Amino acid sequence: MKDNTSASKLYHIAFYTLFFGSVIAIFFTHPFMKYPFDMYTLLEWIEPYYNNNWHIPHGRELWKFIWGKFFYLLHIDNTQIFLRAQIIHTIQSLISFFSVYFFSKVVLRNLFKDIEPIYAKFLAYWATVIWFIIFATFSVGQHLVWIQWYSVNYQITLPLTLLVTGLIVSMIYDDISTVRKIFYTLAFLFLSYLIINMHVMEYLYFLMYMSTLALVNIDKIFRYIKIHPLYFIIPIITAVLVLYFAYPYLQRLEFKNARILHFLTPETISQLPAQIIKDGHFQLSKFNRAFASMNELIYLSLGLLFLMVFYILLRYKQEKNIHFRLFAFFTITSTFILIPVNLYTAGFFSLLLNTPYTLNRLYYSSTVYMVIPAFSYLLLSVVKKRSVINLNLLIILILLSTFIYSRFDTSHSQNFYKNIQSVKNSFSRKKVGFNLSDEQIRQIGTILQQIEQKKGTKKLYFYAREDIAYVLKRVYRRSVYVPNTRNGRVLRTDFYIDAFKRSTYKNKVLFPIPDDFPVYQPYR
């Protein structure tokens, strides 16, 4: 007994070392800040809320409002825009970590009926780690994991959606006190308000989760309603209220404008199958971004999920440690990853949501990141080799083997290897940050001071290379030429020289590029 107690203490020490070691590691990561990607636009949108006006807006403005007021209280103005980005990145990465961990722990500890708490903690930890490394996409020459694309973005709503789902699952399956249920309900309502306002598409994932949960428990729901009709009124009223307040924002999903409605009339219903196939082909012709989003770890996880399902079907009557309804929920939600890559589901959802160019985001609704931890625990239980050490070693072996395979199998995409490289690069500001260093930004300030001293008191209008122009405008608050294009973005690096030559402005200045500055390439 004493040995078991000592071992348990060591396992808990190991867990908390891993857990908080990962949390600390987040503080050493950097946001992806290659210019001029969208995060610069989002950072600029915060500025109008850097004031003492506390009127709370709706929609995506809410995300800008929250960060604007946060920086206002801390007196971090727009001249410190890179510090702002670092703070947002760190806080939202931490929120993502704890949200995914909570959801994973709730699902996995209820999936296995007799699981010990220490096992549930390790399973949830590894599921969280896998979440950070399994989802990725590609844009303008950059292959990045999800957290690198969206850490400075209002789509923090994705991990918040997992958190609210975890709250609901916990209230259904965990034996918790009434006080905690009330707290979870209030937290659910508050977080739902944030998600629905800031980026409503992620709330669709929550609706998908709840629909799946209802589907696998449909018989129990009807029995419960029949026996306790009054008890069922409370969740119904809550759901109605949420949908009532959410309706104006859910309209952004454009269900009422969904093209599928056109094919649901007696005259056009026969055309629906052909249109689904047509839209499916459109998605599969790289618009679903499967070439970057699908990777070796996902394929392996789906294969292991199939083995788990096969085992459960064979041992349905003998297996007493599996919560079969929750396993069905876990299986179905894991396969959400296949929605954008299947001809028919991709076509159907494209018609349903009327979002043909963002359907690839449905990858992120999948719970496939829990498969490897769940499979490892089940396998070790079946072969009677279950221990905390064996569990961690098996999961590490699976991840390491997949990484090695992805690294050296050059005949395929190597996407999982690229995902790991993306995570690795996030620890280097030089690789993911703004292409000019702090010293070079200060050097721009020195040159600026020299130019202004030479020109006297005249108000100058600067023409500069795009990255230097950004520093002049946002860090040193000078008047800078910005081309009249969408979002001020151009792909020619010498556009400002032509503009300078055409300009009739008297006090124009062509800002020099120091010899030791790196070559500038947009989005690189």
Short mmCIF file of C-alpha atoms in Angstrom, two decimals:
data_model
loop_
_atom_site.label_atom_id
_atom_site.label_comp_id
_atom_site.label_asym_id
_atom_site.label_seq_id
_atom_site.Cartn_x
_atom_site.Cartn_y
_atom_site.Cartn_z
CA MET A 1 0.00 0.00 0.00
CA LYS A 2 2.86 2.34 0.91
CA ASP A 3 4.59 1.61 -2.40
CA ASN A 4 1.39 2.37 -4.30
CA THR A 5 1.01 5.67 -2.42
CA SER A 6 4.62 6.62 -3.18
CA ALA A 7 4.19 5.70 -6.84
CA SER A 8 0.96 7.74 -7.00
CA LYS A 9 2.76 10.79 -5.61
CA LEU A 10 5.55 10.38 -8.16
CA TYR A 11 3.03 10.07 -11.00
CA HIS A 12 1.27 13.24 -9.87
CA ILE A 13 4.59 15.07 -9.64
CA ALA A 14 5.44 13.87 -13.16
CA PHE A 15 2.05 14.98 -14.45
CA TYR A 16 2.20 18.47 -12.96
CA THR A 17 5.78 18.84 -14.16
CA LEU A 18 4.66 18.04 -17.70
CA PHE A 19 1.50 20.12 -17.44
CA PHE A 20 2.99 23.29 -16.00
CA GLY A 21 6.16 22.82 -18.02
CA SER A 22 3.96 23.06 -21.12
CA VAL A 23 2.17 26.08 -19.71
CA ILE A 24 5.51 27.81 -19.03
CA ALA A 25 6.70 26.91 -22.55
CA ILE A 26 3.80 28.92 -24.00
CA PHE A 27 5.34 32.06 -22.49
CA PHE A 28 8.43 31.46 -24.62
CA THR A 29 6.54 31.19 -27.90
CA HIS A 30 5.99 34.08 -30.30
CA PRO A 31 3.03 35.08 -32.46
CA PHE A 32 3.23 34.68 -36.20
CA MET A 33 3.84 38.24 -37.38
CA LYS A 34 5.03 38.06 -40.98
CA TYR A 35 3.95 41.26 -42.70
CA PRO A 36 1.32 41.96 -44.03
CA PHE A 37 -0.85 39.00 -42.88
CA ASP A 38 -4.28 39.55 -41.32
CA MET A 39 -3.10 39.92 -37.74
CA TYR A 40 -1.85 43.42 -38.55
CA THR A 41 -5.33 44.43 -39.67
CA LEU A 42 -6.80 42.93 -36.49
CA LEU A 43 -4.27 44.75 -34.32
CA GLU A 44 -5.22 48.03 -35.99
CA TRP A 45 -8.91 47.35 -35.37
CA ILE A 46 -8.24 47.35 -31.62
CA GLU A 47 -7.10 50.98 -31.61
CA PRO A 48 -10.57 52.69 -31.78
CA TYR A 49 -11.35 51.08 -28.40
CA TYR A 50 -8.22 52.43 -26.73
CA ASN A 51 -10.18 55.06 -24.80
CA ASN A 52 -12.45 55.65 -21.80
CA ASN A 53 -15.71 54.86 -23.62
CA TRP A 54 -17.07 51.71 -21.98
CA HIS A 55 -20.12 51.16 -24.20
CA ILE A 56 -20.04 47.44 -25.03
CA PRO A 57 -20.42 46.72 -28.77
CA HIS A 58 -21.76 43.60 -30.48
CA GLY A 59 -20.36 41.24 -33.08
CA ARG A 60 -16.64 40.96 -33.74
CA GLU A 61 -16.27 44.44 -32.29
CA LEU A 62 -16.56 42.77 -28.89
CA TRP A 63 -13.17 41.06 -29.31
CA LYS A 64 -11.60 44.39 -30.31
CA PHE A 65 -13.34 46.11 -27.39
CA ILE A 66 -12.02 43.60 -24.83
CA TRP A 67 -8.41 43.96 -25.96
CA GLY A 68 -8.70 47.70 -26.50
CA LYS A 69 -9.83 48.21 -22.91
CA PHE A 70 -7.23 45.75 -21.61
CA PHE A 71 -4.41 47.74 -23.19
CA TYR A 72 -6.02 51.04 -22.18
CA LEU A 73 -5.99 50.01 -18.52
CA LEU A 74 -2.35 48.90 -18.83
CA HIS A 75 -1.36 52.04 -20.82
CA ILE A 76 0.04 49.96 -23.69
CA ASP A 77 -0.61 52.23 -26.69
CA ASN A 78 -0.37 51.48 -30.40
CA THR A 79 3.30 52.43 -30.59
CA GLN A 80 3.89 49.13 -28.76
CA ILE A 81 1.96 47.10 -31.29
CA PHE A 82 4.41 44.19 -31.19
CA LEU A 83 4.09 43.97 -27.42
CA ARG A 84 0.32 43.96 -27.85
CA ALA A 85 0.60 41.06 -30.29
CA GLN A 86 2.81 39.11 -27.87
CA ILE A 87 0.37 39.62 -25.00
CA ILE A 88 -2.67 38.58 -27.05
CA HIS A 89 -0.81 35.55 -28.38
CA THR A 90 0.28 34.38 -24.93
CA ILE A 91 -3.07 34.87 -23.19
CA GLN A 92 -5.11 33.32 -26.00
CA SER A 93 -2.69 30.38 -26.26
CA LEU A 94 -3.11 29.78 -22.53
CA ILE A 95 -6.90 29.99 -22.86
CA SER A 96 -6.69 27.45 -25.69
CA PHE A 97 -4.53 25.09 -23.63
CA PHE A 98 -6.80 25.09 -20.57
CA SER A 99 -10.00 24.93 -22.64
CA VAL A 100 -8.89 21.91 -24.68
CA TYR A 101 -7.56 20.20 -21.56
CA PHE A 102 -10.85 20.68 -19.70
CA PHE A 103 -12.97 19.36 -22.57
CA SER A 104 -10.66 16.40 -23.19
CA LYS A 105 -10.57 15.47 -19.52
CA VAL A 106 -14.37 15.55 -19.20
CA VAL A 107 -14.86 13.34 -22.27
CA LEU A 108 -12.06 10.84 -21.59
CA ARG A 109 -12.72 10.32 -17.89
CA ASN A 110 -16.36 9.55 -18.69
CA LEU A 111 -15.54 7.44 -21.74
CA PHE A 112 -13.82 4.90 -19.47
CA LYS A 113 -16.03 4.12 -16.48
CA ASP A 114 -13.42 2.94 -13.95
CA ILE A 115 -10.52 5.15 -14.97
CA GLU A 116 -8.31 6.42 -12.17
CA PRO A 117 -7.90 10.22 -11.91
CA ILE A 118 -4.17 10.19 -12.71
CA TYR A 119 -4.83 8.32 -15.98
CA ALA A 120 -7.56 10.77 -16.94
CA LYS A 121 -5.16 13.66 -16.35
CA PHE A 122 -2.45 12.17 -18.55
CA LEU A 123 -4.92 11.27 -21.29
CA ALA A 124 -6.30 14.82 -21.31
CA TYR A 125 -2.80 16.30 -21.28
CA TRP A 126 -1.70 14.32 -24.31
CA ALA A 127 -4.97 15.08 -26.11
CA THR A 128 -4.24 18.77 -25.54
CA VAL A 129 -0.69 18.46 -26.86
CA ILE A 130 -1.97 16.63 -29.93
CA TRP A 131 -4.61 19.34 -30.51
CA PHE A 132 -1.80 21.88 -30.76
CA ILE A 133 0.15 19.83 -33.33
CA ILE A 134 -2.50 18.04 -35.39
CA PHE A 135 -4.48 20.93 -36.93
CA ALA A 136 -2.83 23.15 -39.54
CA THR A 137 -3.43 24.88 -42.83
CA PHE A 138 -1.56 26.68 -45.60
CA SER A 139 -1.79 30.20 -46.98
CA VAL A 140 0.48 32.39 -49.13
CA GLY A 141 3.52 30.15 -48.79
CA GLN A 142 3.14 29.52 -45.04
CA HIS A 143 2.28 26.13 -43.46
CA LEU A 144 1.35 26.74 -39.83
CA VAL A 145 -0.46 24.96 -37.02
CA TRP A 146 -3.82 26.40 -36.01
CA ILE A 147 -2.56 28.24 -32.93
CA GLN A 148 0.07 30.08 -34.99
CA TRP A 149 -2.51 31.29 -37.51
CA TYR A 150 -5.12 32.31 -34.96
CA SER A 151 -3.42 33.22 -31.68
CA VAL A 152 -3.84 36.93 -32.51
CA ASN A 153 -7.38 36.59 -33.79
CA TYR A 154 -11.02 36.62 -32.68
CA GLN A 155 -11.19 32.90 -33.55
CA ILE A 156 -10.18 32.17 -29.97
CA THR A 157 -13.86 31.18 -30.13
CA LEU A 158 -12.78 27.70 -31.30
CA PRO A 159 -11.22 26.58 -27.98
CA LEU A 160 -13.97 28.47 -26.11
CA THR A 161 -16.49 26.32 -27.99
CA LEU A 162 -14.71 23.22 -26.72
CA LEU A 163 -14.87 24.67 -23.21
CA VAL A 164 -18.64 25.28 -23.32
CA THR A 165 -19.15 21.79 -24.75
CA GLY A 166 -17.10 20.39 -21.87
CA LEU A 167 -19.33 22.25 -19.40
CA ILE A 168 -22.46 20.65 -20.88
CA VAL A 169 -20.93 17.16 -21.05
CA SER A 170 -19.78 17.49 -17.44
CA MET A 171 -23.25 18.52 -16.26
CA ILE A 172 -24.72 15.48 -18.03
CA TYR A 173 -22.22 12.78 -17.08
CA ASP A 174 -20.37 13.96 -13.96
CA ASP A 175 -21.77 13.66 -10.48
CA ILE A 176 -21.35 17.31 -9.48
CA SER A 177 -23.03 19.50 -6.89
CA THR A 178 -25.94 21.82 -7.58
CA VAL A 179 -23.73 24.82 -6.87
CA ARG A 180 -21.24 23.71 -9.51
CA LYS A 181 -24.04 23.08 -12.01
CA ILE A 182 -25.30 26.63 -11.46
CA PHE A 183 -21.76 27.97 -11.94
CA TYR A 184 -21.29 25.89 -15.10
CA THR A 185 -24.63 27.13 -16.46
CA LEU A 186 -23.70 30.77 -15.89
CA ALA A 187 -20.27 30.17 -17.41
CA PHE A 188 -21.91 28.47 -20.39
CA LEU A 189 -24.24 31.43 -20.98
CA PHE A 190 -21.44 33.99 -20.67
CA LEU A 191 -19.06 32.09 -22.96
CA SER A 192 -21.84 31.45 -25.47
CA TYR A 193 -22.45 35.19 -25.57
CA LEU A 194 -18.76 35.78 -26.35
CA ILE A 195 -18.59 33.07 -29.02
CA ILE A 196 -21.80 34.06 -30.78
CA ASN A 197 -20.68 37.67 -30.92
CA MET A 198 -17.01 37.29 -31.79
CA HIS A 199 -17.20 34.54 -34.43
CA VAL A 200 -20.45 32.69 -34.72
CA MET A 201 -19.24 29.88 -37.01
CA GLU A 202 -17.61 28.11 -34.06
CA TYR A 203 -20.98 27.97 -32.34
CA LEU A 204 -22.05 25.78 -35.24
CA TYR A 205 -19.54 23.22 -33.92
CA PHE A 206 -21.24 23.37 -30.54
CA LEU A 207 -24.61 22.75 -32.20
CA MET A 208 -23.05 19.81 -34.07
CA TYR A 209 -21.73 18.38 -30.78
CA MET A 210 -25.08 18.80 -29.05
CA SER A 211 -26.95 17.24 -31.97
CA THR A 212 -24.61 14.26 -31.84
CA LEU A 213 -25.02 13.97 -28.07
CA ALA A 214 -28.79 14.10 -28.44
CA LEU A 215 -28.70 11.51 -31.22
CA VAL A 216 -26.78 8.92 -29.19
CA ASN A 217 -29.07 9.49 -26.20
CA ILE A 218 -32.37 9.90 -28.05
CA ASP A 219 -34.10 6.95 -26.40
CA LYS A 220 -33.04 8.08 -22.91
CA ILE A 221 -34.22 11.61 -23.64
CA PHE A 222 -37.72 10.41 -24.59
CA ARG A 223 -37.89 8.15 -21.54
CA TYR A 224 -36.80 10.97 -19.27
CA ILE A 225 -39.36 13.36 -20.73
CA LYS A 226 -42.07 10.78 -20.21
CA ILE A 227 -41.13 10.17 -16.55
CA HIS A 228 -40.06 13.72 -15.57
CA PRO A 229 -41.77 16.16 -17.95
CA LEU A 230 -41.34 19.12 -15.58
CA TYR A 231 -37.59 18.61 -15.12
CA PHE A 232 -37.12 18.85 -18.85
CA ILE A 233 -38.65 22.32 -19.01
CA ILE A 234 -35.53 24.01 -17.58
CA PRO A 235 -33.06 22.90 -20.30
CA ILE A 236 -35.70 23.62 -22.96
CA ILE A 237 -36.22 27.16 -21.66
CA THR A 238 -32.43 27.66 -21.46
CA ALA A 239 -32.00 26.43 -25.05
CA VAL A 240 -34.83 28.67 -26.30
CA LEU A 241 -33.34 31.72 -24.55
CA VAL A 242 -29.87 31.00 -25.95
CA LEU A 243 -31.24 30.59 -29.47
CA TYR A 244 -33.40 33.71 -29.07
CA PHE A 245 -30.48 35.92 -28.12
CA ALA A 246 -28.18 34.13 -30.55
CA TYR A 247 -30.51 34.39 -33.54
CA PRO A 248 -29.28 37.79 -34.82
CA TYR A 249 -25.73 36.43 -34.84
CA LEU A 250 -26.59 32.97 -36.12
CA GLN A 251 -28.02 34.75 -39.16
CA ARG A 252 -24.42 35.46 -40.16
CA LEU A 253 -24.14 31.81 -41.07
CA GLU A 254 -26.67 32.71 -43.78
CA PHE A 255 -28.88 29.66 -43.33
CA LYS A 256 -31.77 31.63 -44.80
CA ASN A 257 -29.64 32.30 -47.91
CA ALA A 258 -28.27 28.77 -48.09
CA ARG A 259 -28.33 27.53 -51.66
CA ILE A 260 -29.74 24.21 -50.51
CA LEU A 261 -33.12 25.93 -50.01
CA HIS A 262 -33.31 26.48 -53.74
CA PHE A 263 -33.25 22.72 -54.24
CA LEU A 264 -35.94 21.85 -51.70
CA THR A 265 -38.94 22.64 -53.87
CA PRO A 266 -40.94 20.00 -55.79
CA GLU A 267 -39.57 21.42 -59.05
CA THR A 268 -35.88 21.41 -58.07
CA ILE A 269 -35.49 18.57 -55.53
CA SER A 270 -34.40 16.19 -58.29
CA GLN A 271 -31.44 18.47 -59.04
CA LEU A 272 -30.12 18.31 -55.46
CA PRO A 273 -27.91 15.18 -55.77
CA ALA A 274 -26.18 16.56 -58.87
CA GLN A 275 -25.58 19.91 -57.15
CA ILE A 276 -24.15 18.20 -54.06
CA ILE A 277 -21.70 16.32 -56.27
CA LYS A 278 -20.82 19.51 -58.16
CA ASP A 279 -20.11 21.43 -54.96
CA GLY A 280 -18.23 18.43 -53.60
CA HIS A 281 -15.93 18.41 -56.61
CA PHE A 282 -15.39 22.15 -56.12
CA GLN A 283 -14.28 21.56 -52.52
CA LEU A 284 -12.08 18.60 -53.40
CA SER A 285 -10.26 20.65 -56.06
CA LYS A 286 -8.02 22.09 -53.29
CA PHE A 287 -10.59 24.51 -51.86
CA ASN A 288 -10.94 22.20 -48.85
CA ARG A 289 -7.17 22.63 -48.26
CA ALA A 290 -6.78 18.92 -47.58
CA PHE A 291 -3.32 19.14 -49.17
CA ALA A 292 -2.21 21.01 -46.04
CA SER A 293 -4.78 20.16 -43.36
CA MET A 294 -4.72 16.37 -43.58
CA ASN A 295 -1.58 14.75 -42.26
CA GLU A 296 -0.05 11.43 -41.21
CA LEU A 297 -1.16 11.74 -37.59
CA ILE A 298 -4.78 12.27 -38.65
CA TYR A 299 -4.68 9.23 -40.93
CA LEU A 300 -3.15 7.13 -38.16
CA SER A 301 -5.74 8.37 -35.65
CA LEU A 302 -8.59 7.45 -37.99
CA GLY A 303 -7.08 3.99 -38.44
CA LEU A 304 -6.81 3.52 -34.67
CA LEU A 305 -10.36 4.77 -34.26
CA PHE A 306 -11.52 2.09 -36.70
CA LEU A 307 -9.72 -0.56 -34.61
CA MET A 308 -11.40 0.75 -31.47
CA VAL A 309 -14.83 0.62 -33.09
CA PHE A 310 -14.15 -2.89 -34.40
CA TYR A 311 -13.08 -4.06 -30.93
CA ILE A 312 -16.12 -2.50 -29.25
CA LEU A 313 -18.48 -4.14 -31.73
CA LEU A 314 -16.86 -7.52 -31.11
CA ARG A 315 -16.81 -7.15 -27.32
CA TYR A 316 -20.01 -5.16 -26.85
CA LYS A 317 -21.49 -7.51 -24.25
CA GLN A 318 -18.24 -8.37 -22.48
CA GLU A 319 -16.71 -4.87 -22.31
CA LYS A 320 -17.88 -3.24 -19.07
CA ASN A 321 -15.43 -0.34 -18.83
CA ILE A 322 -16.63 1.64 -21.87
CA HIS A 323 -19.46 4.16 -21.80
CA PHE A 324 -20.96 3.13 -25.13
CA ARG A 325 -23.10 6.22 -25.71
CA LEU A 326 -20.20 8.54 -25.06
CA PHE A 327 -18.01 6.33 -27.23
CA ALA A 328 -20.53 6.79 -30.04
CA PHE A 329 -20.36 10.57 -29.51
CA PHE A 330 -16.55 10.40 -29.48
CA THR A 331 -16.49 8.32 -32.69
CA ILE A 332 -18.93 10.50 -34.64
CA THR A 333 -17.30 13.80 -33.63
CA SER A 334 -13.85 12.41 -34.45
CA THR A 335 -15.02 11.71 -38.00
CA PHE A 336 -16.05 15.35 -38.46
CA ILE A 337 -12.52 15.66 -39.84
CA LEU A 338 -13.77 13.85 -42.96
CA ILE A 339 -16.57 16.31 -43.77
CA PRO A 340 -14.46 18.55 -46.05
CA VAL A 341 -12.68 15.62 -47.76
CA ASN A 342 -15.68 13.48 -48.64
CA LEU A 343 -17.37 14.34 -51.93
CA TYR A 344 -20.92 14.14 -50.58
CA THR A 345 -20.50 15.68 -47.12
CA ALA A 346 -18.35 18.49 -48.52
CA GLY A 347 -20.95 19.20 -51.17
CA PHE A 348 -23.86 19.02 -48.73
CA PHE A 349 -22.30 21.33 -46.12
CA SER A 350 -21.17 23.72 -48.82
CA LEU A 351 -24.80 24.06 -49.90
CA LEU A 352 -26.15 24.11 -46.37
CA LEU A 353 -23.82 26.76 -44.96
CA ASN A 354 -23.31 28.75 -48.13
CA THR A 355 -19.63 29.05 -47.18
CA PRO A 356 -17.73 27.35 -50.00
CA TYR A 357 -14.47 29.15 -49.22
CA THR A 358 -14.40 28.50 -45.47
CA LEU A 359 -15.72 24.95 -45.33
CA ASN A 360 -12.17 23.78 -44.56
CA ARG A 361 -12.62 25.17 -41.03
CA LEU A 362 -14.83 22.19 -40.23
CA TYR A 363 -11.61 20.19 -39.79
CA TYR A 364 -11.21 21.97 -36.47
CA SER A 365 -14.57 20.72 -35.16
CA SER A 366 -13.20 17.17 -34.97
CA THR A 367 -12.25 15.45 -31.72
CA VAL A 368 -9.74 13.26 -33.57
CA TYR A 369 -6.96 14.55 -31.28
CA MET A 370 -8.34 12.40 -28.45
CA VAL A 371 -8.07 9.14 -30.39
CA ILE A 372 -4.42 8.26 -29.71
CA PRO A 373 -4.66 8.75 -25.91
CA ALA A 374 -7.97 6.82 -25.79
CA PHE A 375 -6.62 4.01 -27.99
CA SER A 376 -3.45 3.71 -25.92
CA TYR A 377 -5.41 3.40 -22.68
CA LEU A 378 -7.80 0.85 -24.17
CA LEU A 379 -5.00 -1.23 -25.71
CA LEU A 380 -3.01 -1.41 -22.48
CA SER A 381 -6.18 -2.33 -20.58
CA VAL A 382 -6.99 -5.14 -23.01
CA VAL A 383 -3.50 -6.67 -22.88
CA LYS A 384 -3.39 -6.10 -19.09
CA LYS A 385 -0.23 -3.99 -19.26
CA ARG A 386 -1.80 -0.78 -18.08
CA SER A 387 0.42 1.51 -16.02
CA VAL A 388 1.09 5.23 -16.03
CA ILE A 389 4.61 4.67 -17.36
CA ASN A 390 3.48 2.34 -20.14
CA LEU A 391 0.69 4.72 -21.13
CA ASN A 392 3.00 7.69 -21.52
CA LEU A 393 5.67 5.67 -23.29
CA LEU A 394 3.16 4.26 -25.77
CA ILE A 395 1.73 7.69 -26.62
CA ILE A 396 5.21 9.16 -27.00
CA LEU A 397 6.25 6.20 -29.19
CA ILE A 398 3.23 6.68 -31.47
CA LEU A 399 3.87 10.41 -31.85
CA LEU A 400 7.61 9.99 -32.35
CA SER A 401 7.17 7.19 -34.90
CA THR A 402 4.65 9.26 -36.85
CA PHE A 403 7.00 12.24 -36.83
CA ILE A 404 9.93 10.14 -38.10
CA TYR A 405 7.77 8.61 -40.81
CA SER A 406 6.52 12.02 -41.89
CA ARG A 407 10.04 13.45 -41.83
CA PHE A 408 11.59 10.87 -44.13
CA ASP A 409 8.67 9.82 -46.34
CA THR A 410 9.25 12.40 -49.06
CA SER A 411 6.80 10.70 -51.43
CA HIS A 412 3.88 12.28 -49.54
CA SER A 413 3.01 15.68 -48.09
CA GLN A 414 5.14 15.47 -44.90
CA ASN A 415 2.45 17.64 -43.31
CA PHE A 416 2.85 16.35 -39.77
CA TYR A 417 6.57 17.07 -39.97
CA LYS A 418 5.69 20.58 -41.18
CA ASN A 419 3.31 20.95 -38.25
CA ILE A 420 6.07 20.11 -35.79
CA GLN A 421 8.41 22.53 -37.56
CA SER A 422 5.75 25.22 -37.20
CA VAL A 423 5.57 24.59 -33.44
CA LYS A 424 9.37 24.57 -33.20
CA ASN A 425 9.64 27.83 -35.13
CA SER A 426 7.17 29.51 -32.78
CA PHE A 427 9.95 29.55 -30.17
CA SER A 428 12.10 31.71 -32.48
CA ARG A 429 11.02 35.30 -32.99
CA LYS A 430 13.43 35.53 -35.90
CA LYS A 431 11.55 32.78 -37.76
CA VAL A 432 7.95 33.82 -37.09
CA GLY A 433 8.12 37.46 -36.07
CA PHE A 434 8.27 40.76 -37.92
CA ASN A 435 11.19 40.71 -40.33
CA LEU A 436 12.91 43.66 -38.65
CA SER A 437 14.52 43.23 -35.24
CA ASP A 438 14.14 45.64 -32.29
CA GLU A 439 17.60 47.00 -33.04
CA GLN A 440 16.67 47.65 -36.68
CA ILE A 441 13.44 49.37 -35.58
CA ARG A 442 15.53 51.63 -33.32
CA GLN A 443 17.86 52.22 -36.27
CA ILE A 444 14.88 53.46 -38.30
CA GLY A 445 14.15 55.87 -35.46
CA THR A 446 17.72 57.18 -35.54
CA ILE A 447 17.61 57.74 -39.31
CA LEU A 448 14.20 59.38 -38.95
CA GLN A 449 15.58 61.78 -36.34
CA GLN A 450 18.51 62.67 -38.59
CA ILE A 451 16.20 63.36 -41.56
CA GLU A 452 13.87 65.55 -39.50
CA GLN A 453 16.77 67.53 -38.05
CA LYS A 454 18.08 68.14 -41.56
CA LYS A 455 14.67 69.14 -42.99
CA GLY A 456 13.78 71.45 -40.12
CA THR A 457 10.24 71.98 -38.80
CA LYS A 458 8.39 71.04 -41.98
CA LYS A 459 5.82 68.24 -41.76
CA LEU A 460 7.30 65.46 -43.87
CA TYR A 461 5.55 62.82 -45.92
CA PHE A 462 7.52 59.59 -46.16
CA TYR A 463 7.73 57.00 -48.92
CA ALA A 464 9.35 53.77 -47.77
CA ARG A 465 9.62 50.04 -48.29
CA GLU A 466 6.46 48.38 -46.94
CA ASP A 467 7.92 47.00 -43.69
CA ILE A 468 9.82 50.22 -42.95
CA ALA A 469 6.70 52.24 -43.77
CA TYR A 470 4.77 50.22 -41.21
CA VAL A 471 7.34 51.03 -38.52
CA LEU A 472 7.31 54.72 -39.45
CA LYS A 473 3.53 54.86 -39.30
CA ARG A 474 2.72 52.64 -36.31
CA VAL A 475 5.77 52.92 -34.08
CA TYR A 476 6.93 56.50 -34.81
CA ARG A 477 3.51 57.89 -35.84
CA ARG A 478 4.70 59.67 -38.97
CA SER A 479 2.80 60.41 -42.18
CA VAL A 480 3.53 57.62 -44.64
CA TYR A 481 2.35 56.84 -48.15
CA VAL A 482 0.01 53.83 -48.24
CA PRO A 483 -1.12 52.52 -51.66
CA ASN A 484 -4.83 52.60 -52.41
CA THR A 485 -5.33 48.84 -52.64
CA ARG A 486 -7.34 46.31 -50.67
CA ASN A 487 -6.02 46.36 -47.09
CA GLY A 488 -3.09 48.44 -48.32
CA ARG A 489 -1.35 45.29 -49.62
CA VAL A 490 0.80 45.03 -52.69
CA LEU A 491 3.12 42.32 -53.89
CA ARG A 492 5.63 44.56 -55.73
CA THR A 493 8.33 45.60 -53.28
CA ASP A 494 9.30 48.78 -55.17
CA PHE A 495 5.83 50.30 -55.56
CA TYR A 496 6.71 53.19 -53.22
CA ILE A 497 9.56 54.36 -55.51
CA ASP A 498 7.19 54.86 -58.45
CA ALA A 499 4.73 56.62 -56.15
CA PHE A 500 7.49 58.92 -54.88
CA LYS A 501 8.49 59.87 -58.41
CA ARG A 502 4.87 60.65 -59.38
CA SER A 503 4.14 62.57 -56.20
CA THR A 504 3.80 66.38 -56.34
CA TYR A 505 3.98 66.72 -52.54
CA LYS A 506 6.61 69.30 -51.65
CA ASN A 507 7.88 67.80 -48.42
CA LYS A 508 8.14 64.24 -49.62
CA VAL A 509 10.99 62.05 -48.41
CA LEU A 510 12.21 58.76 -49.86
CA PHE A 511 13.29 56.87 -46.77
CA PRO A 512 16.66 55.11 -47.27
CA ILE A 513 17.11 51.38 -46.70
CA PRO A 514 20.14 50.65 -44.49
CA ASP A 515 22.64 48.31 -46.14
CA ASP A 516 22.45 45.73 -43.36
CA PHE A 517 18.65 45.40 -43.50
CA PRO A 518 17.23 42.05 -44.69
CA VAL A 519 15.62 41.75 -48.09
CA TYR A 520 11.87 42.31 -47.77
CA GLN A 521 9.39 39.90 -49.30
CA PRO A 522 5.68 40.29 -48.48
CA TYR A 523 4.26 37.35 -46.47
CA ARG A 524 7.74 35.84 -45.98
#
